XYZ file of C-alpha atoms in Angstrom:
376
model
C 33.828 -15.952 -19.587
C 31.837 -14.678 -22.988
C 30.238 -18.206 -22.868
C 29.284 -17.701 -19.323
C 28.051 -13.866 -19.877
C 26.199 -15.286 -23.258
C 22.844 -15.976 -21.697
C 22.317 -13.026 -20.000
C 23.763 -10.639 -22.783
C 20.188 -9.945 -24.123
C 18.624 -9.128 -20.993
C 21.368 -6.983 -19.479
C 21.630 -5.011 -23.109
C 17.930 -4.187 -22.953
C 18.341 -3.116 -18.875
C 21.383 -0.989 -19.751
C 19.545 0.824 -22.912
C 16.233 1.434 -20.590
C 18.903 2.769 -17.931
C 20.305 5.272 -20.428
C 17.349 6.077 -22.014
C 15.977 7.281 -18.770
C 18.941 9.177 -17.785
C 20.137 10.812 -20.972
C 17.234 10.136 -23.095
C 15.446 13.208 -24.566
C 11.923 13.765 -23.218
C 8.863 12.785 -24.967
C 7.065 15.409 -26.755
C 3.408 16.509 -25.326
C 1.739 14.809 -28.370
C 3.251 11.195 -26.963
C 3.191 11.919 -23.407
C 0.927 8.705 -23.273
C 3.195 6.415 -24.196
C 4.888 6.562 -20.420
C 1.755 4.745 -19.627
C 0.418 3.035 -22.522
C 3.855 1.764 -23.367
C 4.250 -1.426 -21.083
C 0.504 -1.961 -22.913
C 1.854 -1.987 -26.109
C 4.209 -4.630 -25.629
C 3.051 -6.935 -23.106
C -0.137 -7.523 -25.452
C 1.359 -8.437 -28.688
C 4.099 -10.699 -26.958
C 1.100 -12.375 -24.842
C -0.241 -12.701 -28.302
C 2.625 -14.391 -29.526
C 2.995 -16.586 -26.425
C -0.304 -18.368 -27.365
C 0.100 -18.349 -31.178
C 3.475 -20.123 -30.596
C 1.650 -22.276 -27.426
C 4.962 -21.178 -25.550
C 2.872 -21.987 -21.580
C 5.670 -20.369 -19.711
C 6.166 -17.357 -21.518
C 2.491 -17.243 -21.304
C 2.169 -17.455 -17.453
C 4.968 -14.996 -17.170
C 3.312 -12.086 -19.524
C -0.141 -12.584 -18.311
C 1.201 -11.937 -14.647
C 3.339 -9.046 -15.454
C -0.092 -7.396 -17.739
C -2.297 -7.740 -15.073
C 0.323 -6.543 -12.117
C 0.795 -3.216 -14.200
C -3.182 -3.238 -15.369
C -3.892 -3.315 -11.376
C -1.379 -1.059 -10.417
C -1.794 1.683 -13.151
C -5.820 1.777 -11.810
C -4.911 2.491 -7.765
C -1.543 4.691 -8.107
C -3.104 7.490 -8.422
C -5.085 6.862 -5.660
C -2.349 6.377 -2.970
C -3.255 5.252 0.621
C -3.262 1.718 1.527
C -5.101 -0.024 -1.580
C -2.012 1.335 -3.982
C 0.361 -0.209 -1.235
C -1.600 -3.771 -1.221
C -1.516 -3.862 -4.815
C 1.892 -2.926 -5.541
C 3.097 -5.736 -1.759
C 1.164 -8.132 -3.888
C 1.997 -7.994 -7.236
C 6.018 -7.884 -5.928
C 5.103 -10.757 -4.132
C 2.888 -13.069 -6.607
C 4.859 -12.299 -10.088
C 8.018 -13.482 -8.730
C 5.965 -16.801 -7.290
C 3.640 -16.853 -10.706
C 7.137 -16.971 -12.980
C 8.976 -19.753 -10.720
C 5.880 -21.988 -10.241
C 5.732 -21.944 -14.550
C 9.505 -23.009 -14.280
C 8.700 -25.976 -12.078
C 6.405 -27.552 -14.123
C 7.528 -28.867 -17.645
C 6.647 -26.809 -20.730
C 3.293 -28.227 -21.895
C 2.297 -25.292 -23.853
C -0.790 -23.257 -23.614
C -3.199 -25.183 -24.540
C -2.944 -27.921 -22.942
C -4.981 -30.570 -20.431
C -4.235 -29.149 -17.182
C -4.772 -25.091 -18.670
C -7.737 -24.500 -16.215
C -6.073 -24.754 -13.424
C -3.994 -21.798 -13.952
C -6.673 -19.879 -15.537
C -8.267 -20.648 -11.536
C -5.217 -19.523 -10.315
C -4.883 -16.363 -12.067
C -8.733 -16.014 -11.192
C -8.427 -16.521 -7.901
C -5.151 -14.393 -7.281
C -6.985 -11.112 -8.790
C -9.769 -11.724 -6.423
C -7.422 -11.808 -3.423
C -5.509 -8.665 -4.636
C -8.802 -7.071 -5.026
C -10.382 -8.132 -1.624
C -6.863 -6.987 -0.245
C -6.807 -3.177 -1.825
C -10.692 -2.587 -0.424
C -9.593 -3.245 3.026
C -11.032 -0.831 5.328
C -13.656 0.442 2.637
C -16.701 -2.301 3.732
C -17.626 -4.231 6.683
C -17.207 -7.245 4.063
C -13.242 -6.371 3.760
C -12.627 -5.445 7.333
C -9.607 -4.454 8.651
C -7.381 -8.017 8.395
C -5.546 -7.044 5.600
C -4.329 -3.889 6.675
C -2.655 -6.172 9.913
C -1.386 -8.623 7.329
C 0.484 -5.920 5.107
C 1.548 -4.104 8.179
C 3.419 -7.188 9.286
C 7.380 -6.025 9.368
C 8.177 -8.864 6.673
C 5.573 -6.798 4.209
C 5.642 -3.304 5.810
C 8.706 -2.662 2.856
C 8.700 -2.990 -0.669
C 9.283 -7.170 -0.578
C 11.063 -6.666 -3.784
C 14.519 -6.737 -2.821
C 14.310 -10.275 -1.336
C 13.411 -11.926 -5.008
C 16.095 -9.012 -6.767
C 18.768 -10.851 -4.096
C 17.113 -14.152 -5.163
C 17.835 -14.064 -8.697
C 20.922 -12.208 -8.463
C 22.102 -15.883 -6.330
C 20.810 -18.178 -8.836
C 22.796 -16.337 -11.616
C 25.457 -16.788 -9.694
C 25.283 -20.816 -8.811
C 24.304 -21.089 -12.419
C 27.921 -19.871 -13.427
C 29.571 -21.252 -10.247
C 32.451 -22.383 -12.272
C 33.464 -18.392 -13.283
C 35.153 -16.992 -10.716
C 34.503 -13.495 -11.993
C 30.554 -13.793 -12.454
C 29.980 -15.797 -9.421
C 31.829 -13.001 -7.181
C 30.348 -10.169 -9.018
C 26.564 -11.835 -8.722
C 26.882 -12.520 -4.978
C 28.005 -8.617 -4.584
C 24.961 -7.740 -6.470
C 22.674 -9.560 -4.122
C 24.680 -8.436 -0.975
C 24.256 -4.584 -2.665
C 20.768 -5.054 -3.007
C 20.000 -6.387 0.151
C 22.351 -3.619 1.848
C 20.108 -1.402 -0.300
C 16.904 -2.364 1.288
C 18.066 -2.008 4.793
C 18.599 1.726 4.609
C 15.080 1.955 2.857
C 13.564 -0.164 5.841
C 15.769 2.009 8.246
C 14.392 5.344 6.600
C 11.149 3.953 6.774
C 11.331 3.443 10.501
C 12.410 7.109 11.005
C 9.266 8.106 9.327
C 6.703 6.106 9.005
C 4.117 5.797 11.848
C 4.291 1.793 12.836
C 0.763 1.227 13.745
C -1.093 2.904 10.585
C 1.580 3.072 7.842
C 1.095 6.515 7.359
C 4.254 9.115 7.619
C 4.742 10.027 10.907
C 5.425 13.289 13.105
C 8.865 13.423 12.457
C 7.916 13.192 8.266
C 5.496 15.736 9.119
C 8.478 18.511 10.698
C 10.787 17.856 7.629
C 7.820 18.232 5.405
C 6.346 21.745 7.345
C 9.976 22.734 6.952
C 10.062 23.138 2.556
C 6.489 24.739 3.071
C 5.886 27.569 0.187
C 3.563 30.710 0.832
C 0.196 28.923 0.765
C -0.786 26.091 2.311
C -3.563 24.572 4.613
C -3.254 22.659 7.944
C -5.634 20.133 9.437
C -5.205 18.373 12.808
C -7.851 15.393 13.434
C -8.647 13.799 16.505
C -10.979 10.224 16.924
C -14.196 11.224 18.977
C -14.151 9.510 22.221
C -11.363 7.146 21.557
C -10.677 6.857 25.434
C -14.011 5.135 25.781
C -13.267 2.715 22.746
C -10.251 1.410 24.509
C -11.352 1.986 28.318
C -14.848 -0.137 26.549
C -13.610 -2.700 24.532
C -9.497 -3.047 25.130
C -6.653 -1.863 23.325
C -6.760 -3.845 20.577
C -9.901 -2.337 19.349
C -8.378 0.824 20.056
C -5.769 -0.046 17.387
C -8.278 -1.001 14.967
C -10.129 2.210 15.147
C -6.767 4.341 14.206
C -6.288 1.623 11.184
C -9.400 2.134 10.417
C -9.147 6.349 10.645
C -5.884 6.227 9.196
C -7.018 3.954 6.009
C -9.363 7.067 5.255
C -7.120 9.400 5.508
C -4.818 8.101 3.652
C -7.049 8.544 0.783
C -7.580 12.122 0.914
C -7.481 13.633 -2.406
C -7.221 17.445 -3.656
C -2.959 16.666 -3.249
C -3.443 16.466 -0.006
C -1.167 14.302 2.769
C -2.250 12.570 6.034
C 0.070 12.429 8.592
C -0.239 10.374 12.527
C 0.638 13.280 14.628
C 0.427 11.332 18.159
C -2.072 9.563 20.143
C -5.823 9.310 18.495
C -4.314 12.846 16.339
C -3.969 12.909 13.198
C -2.686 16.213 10.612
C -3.843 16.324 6.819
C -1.487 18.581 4.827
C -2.142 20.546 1.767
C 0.897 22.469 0.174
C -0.173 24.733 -2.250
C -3.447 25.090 -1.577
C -5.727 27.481 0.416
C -9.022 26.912 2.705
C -11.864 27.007 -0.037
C -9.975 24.202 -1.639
C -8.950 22.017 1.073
C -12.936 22.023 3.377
C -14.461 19.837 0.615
C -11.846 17.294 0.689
C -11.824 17.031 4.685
C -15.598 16.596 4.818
C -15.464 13.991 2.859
C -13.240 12.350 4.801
C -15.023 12.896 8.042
C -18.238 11.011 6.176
C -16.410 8.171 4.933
C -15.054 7.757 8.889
C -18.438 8.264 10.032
C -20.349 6.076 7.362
C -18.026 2.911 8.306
C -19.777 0.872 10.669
C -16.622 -1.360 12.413
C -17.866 -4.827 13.573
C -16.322 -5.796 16.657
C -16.654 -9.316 19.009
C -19.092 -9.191 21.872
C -17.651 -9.784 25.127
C -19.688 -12.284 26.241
C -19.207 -14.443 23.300
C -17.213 -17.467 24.009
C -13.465 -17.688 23.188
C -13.771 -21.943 22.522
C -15.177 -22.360 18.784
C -16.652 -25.130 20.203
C -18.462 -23.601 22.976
C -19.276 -20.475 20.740
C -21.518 -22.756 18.126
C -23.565 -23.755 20.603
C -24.438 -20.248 21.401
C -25.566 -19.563 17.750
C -28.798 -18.312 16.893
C -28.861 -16.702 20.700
C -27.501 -13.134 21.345
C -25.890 -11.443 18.734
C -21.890 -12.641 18.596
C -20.722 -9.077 17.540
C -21.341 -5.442 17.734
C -21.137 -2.485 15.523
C -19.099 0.666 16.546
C -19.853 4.116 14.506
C -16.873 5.802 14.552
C -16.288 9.308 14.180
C -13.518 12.238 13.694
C -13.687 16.168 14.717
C -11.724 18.196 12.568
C -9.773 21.495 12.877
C -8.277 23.574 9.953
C -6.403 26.765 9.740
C -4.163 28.112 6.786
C -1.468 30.493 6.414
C -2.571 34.053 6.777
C -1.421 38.071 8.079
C -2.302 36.340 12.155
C -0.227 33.084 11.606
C 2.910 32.876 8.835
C 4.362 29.877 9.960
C 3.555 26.526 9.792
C 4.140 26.186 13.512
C 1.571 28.548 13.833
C -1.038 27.150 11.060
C -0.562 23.855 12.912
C -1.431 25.562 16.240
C -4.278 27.491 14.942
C -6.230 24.472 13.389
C -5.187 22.826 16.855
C -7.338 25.435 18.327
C -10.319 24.780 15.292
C -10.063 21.174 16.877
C -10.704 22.443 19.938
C -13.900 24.247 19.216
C -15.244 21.584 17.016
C -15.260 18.955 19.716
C -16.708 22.073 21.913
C -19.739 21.860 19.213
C -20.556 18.402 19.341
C -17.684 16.505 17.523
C -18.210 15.151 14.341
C -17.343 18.342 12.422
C -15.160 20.508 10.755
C -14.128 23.465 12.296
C -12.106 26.305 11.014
């Protein structure tokens, strides 16, 4: 058994002292306060150092993924919205892959024949993640990515699947102990049972179609409200004639493409799909003066996105549709547009019921003034 366990002694000693030090650990003073972000930095760099001076390749591989995956996602965190989300999908996704693709191959070291091709790899990967996280911010980007990483095998954290994954191959490695095989295969069953109530919670409340928390997310949320807070409700201009126009699908894209926005709002605010083409921003905490700047600057970042979109009359045949080039145009742009309403709690409305119905009503007369406005 202590022969079996002797591998992994190391690794679970250093898990079990992080665990504790988390949970019992005194907090850091104000003068280190950095180090909760500048620590992974200070180690990953001096033992990526040490990977090359000792020309250890799979080490190597295995540090350089793990420094850029926190580099990446230390930059968008703070961010939020859907480019924090890619990021972090990817990163669970690609380390794992990164790490077992350096197993596969036979230790050659560092510097070695063959070195470029990783160097591509790594090149090439931090291209994708980037292209990825900008989704929805150029015509260049689109809107793909946000379908790809709103697919239900990457709408959850993937990172239970590889957590179950090792968890198994500990336990085939020590097949022959009774006691650590059993006790492996639980912890990849736990894990897995773990995930399913996050991807069942997730359903509850998250809005399927934009990722963003949904209306039910919204009523627990307007429930904990304090004393102050501001209410927006947001509604896509003429999104009857997108869809009546140009289908359903299109339709779809448009409240991606709203949704990706507002999912971005800063000044602690929260965007939330409240039905429909509706959307509510939230800010807790926070009164009128400082939540108007923040909403026009998401209306102009909805209205400055010009969404391309494939003409009707363009052929569906590839084939067919090269011979048409250098005709009429193959695509269209659509300017898209929101009208915005915002009310916050006051002496005429003290709950958030009726906040949310009074910026319901500052929707209303914005679209009465022409759309594309905010209106409080």
């Amino acid at each position: 058994m202590l022969n079996a366990l002797h591998p992994i002694a190391v690794p679970a000693a250093i898990l079990i002292a992080t665990a504790l030090a988390m949970l019992v650990g005194p907090a850091l003073p104000p003068s280190l306060i950095g180090l909760r972000t500048l620590g992974p930095f200070l180690l990953l760099i001096p033992a990526l150092g040490l990977a090359a001076f000792f020309n250890r390749g799979r080490a190597f591989i295995a540090l350089a993924s793990l420094l850029a995956a926190y580099t990446g996602h230390s930059i968008v965190s703070d961010g939020g919205g859907f480019a924090a989300r890619a990021v972090f999908t990817s990163l669970a996704i690609l380390v794992p892959l990164n790490i077992l693709a350096a197993l596969v191959f036979q230790e050659r070291g560092v510097r070695q024949h063959h070195n470029y091709r990783w160097i591509m790899l790594g090149v090439a990967q931090l291209l994708l993640v980037a292209w990825a996280a900008y989704a929805g911010r150029s015509n260049l980007s689109g809107t793909a990515w946000q379908d790809i990483f709103n697919h239900w095998l990457l709408r959850s954290p993937p990172t239970p699947l590889p957590g179950a994954l090792v968890a198994f191959f500990i336990a085939c490695e020590w097949s022959e102990s009774v006691r650590v095989f059993s006790a492996f295969f639980s912890a990849a069953g736990a894990i897995l049972l773990v995930s399913l109530l996050q991807e069942s919670h997730r359903l509850a409340f998250n809005d399927e179609l934009t990722g963003l928390p949904g209306r039910r997310a919204l009523e627990e949320r307007m429930r904990a409200l304090g004393p102050v807070f501001v209410m927006a409700m947001v509604d896509v201009d003429h999104f009857k004639k997108f869809n009546d126009t140009h289908g359903h699908n299109i339709g779809d894209q448009v409240l991606k493409l709203v949704a990706a926005r507002l999912a971005e709002v800063g000044g602690d605010g929260t965007a939330y799909r409240y039905g429909g083409e509706e959307f509510c921003v939230l800010f807790p905490g926070k009164n009128l003066d400082h939540a108007l700047p923040h909403l026009e600057k998401l209306r102009q970042r909805v209205e400055s996105y010009a969404m391309a979109v494939r003409s009707s009359e363009r052929p569906r045949d590839v084939a067919e549709g090269k011979k048409h080039r250098g005709g009429q145009p193959t695509q269209q742009m659509l300017s898209v547009t929101v009208s915005m309403g915002v009310a916050e709690r006051g002496a005429d409305h003290e709950t958030p019921a009726l906040v949310l119905k009074a910026a319901d009503e500052a929707l209303y007369r914005a679209k009465q003034a022409g759309r594309n406005r905010v209106s409080r």
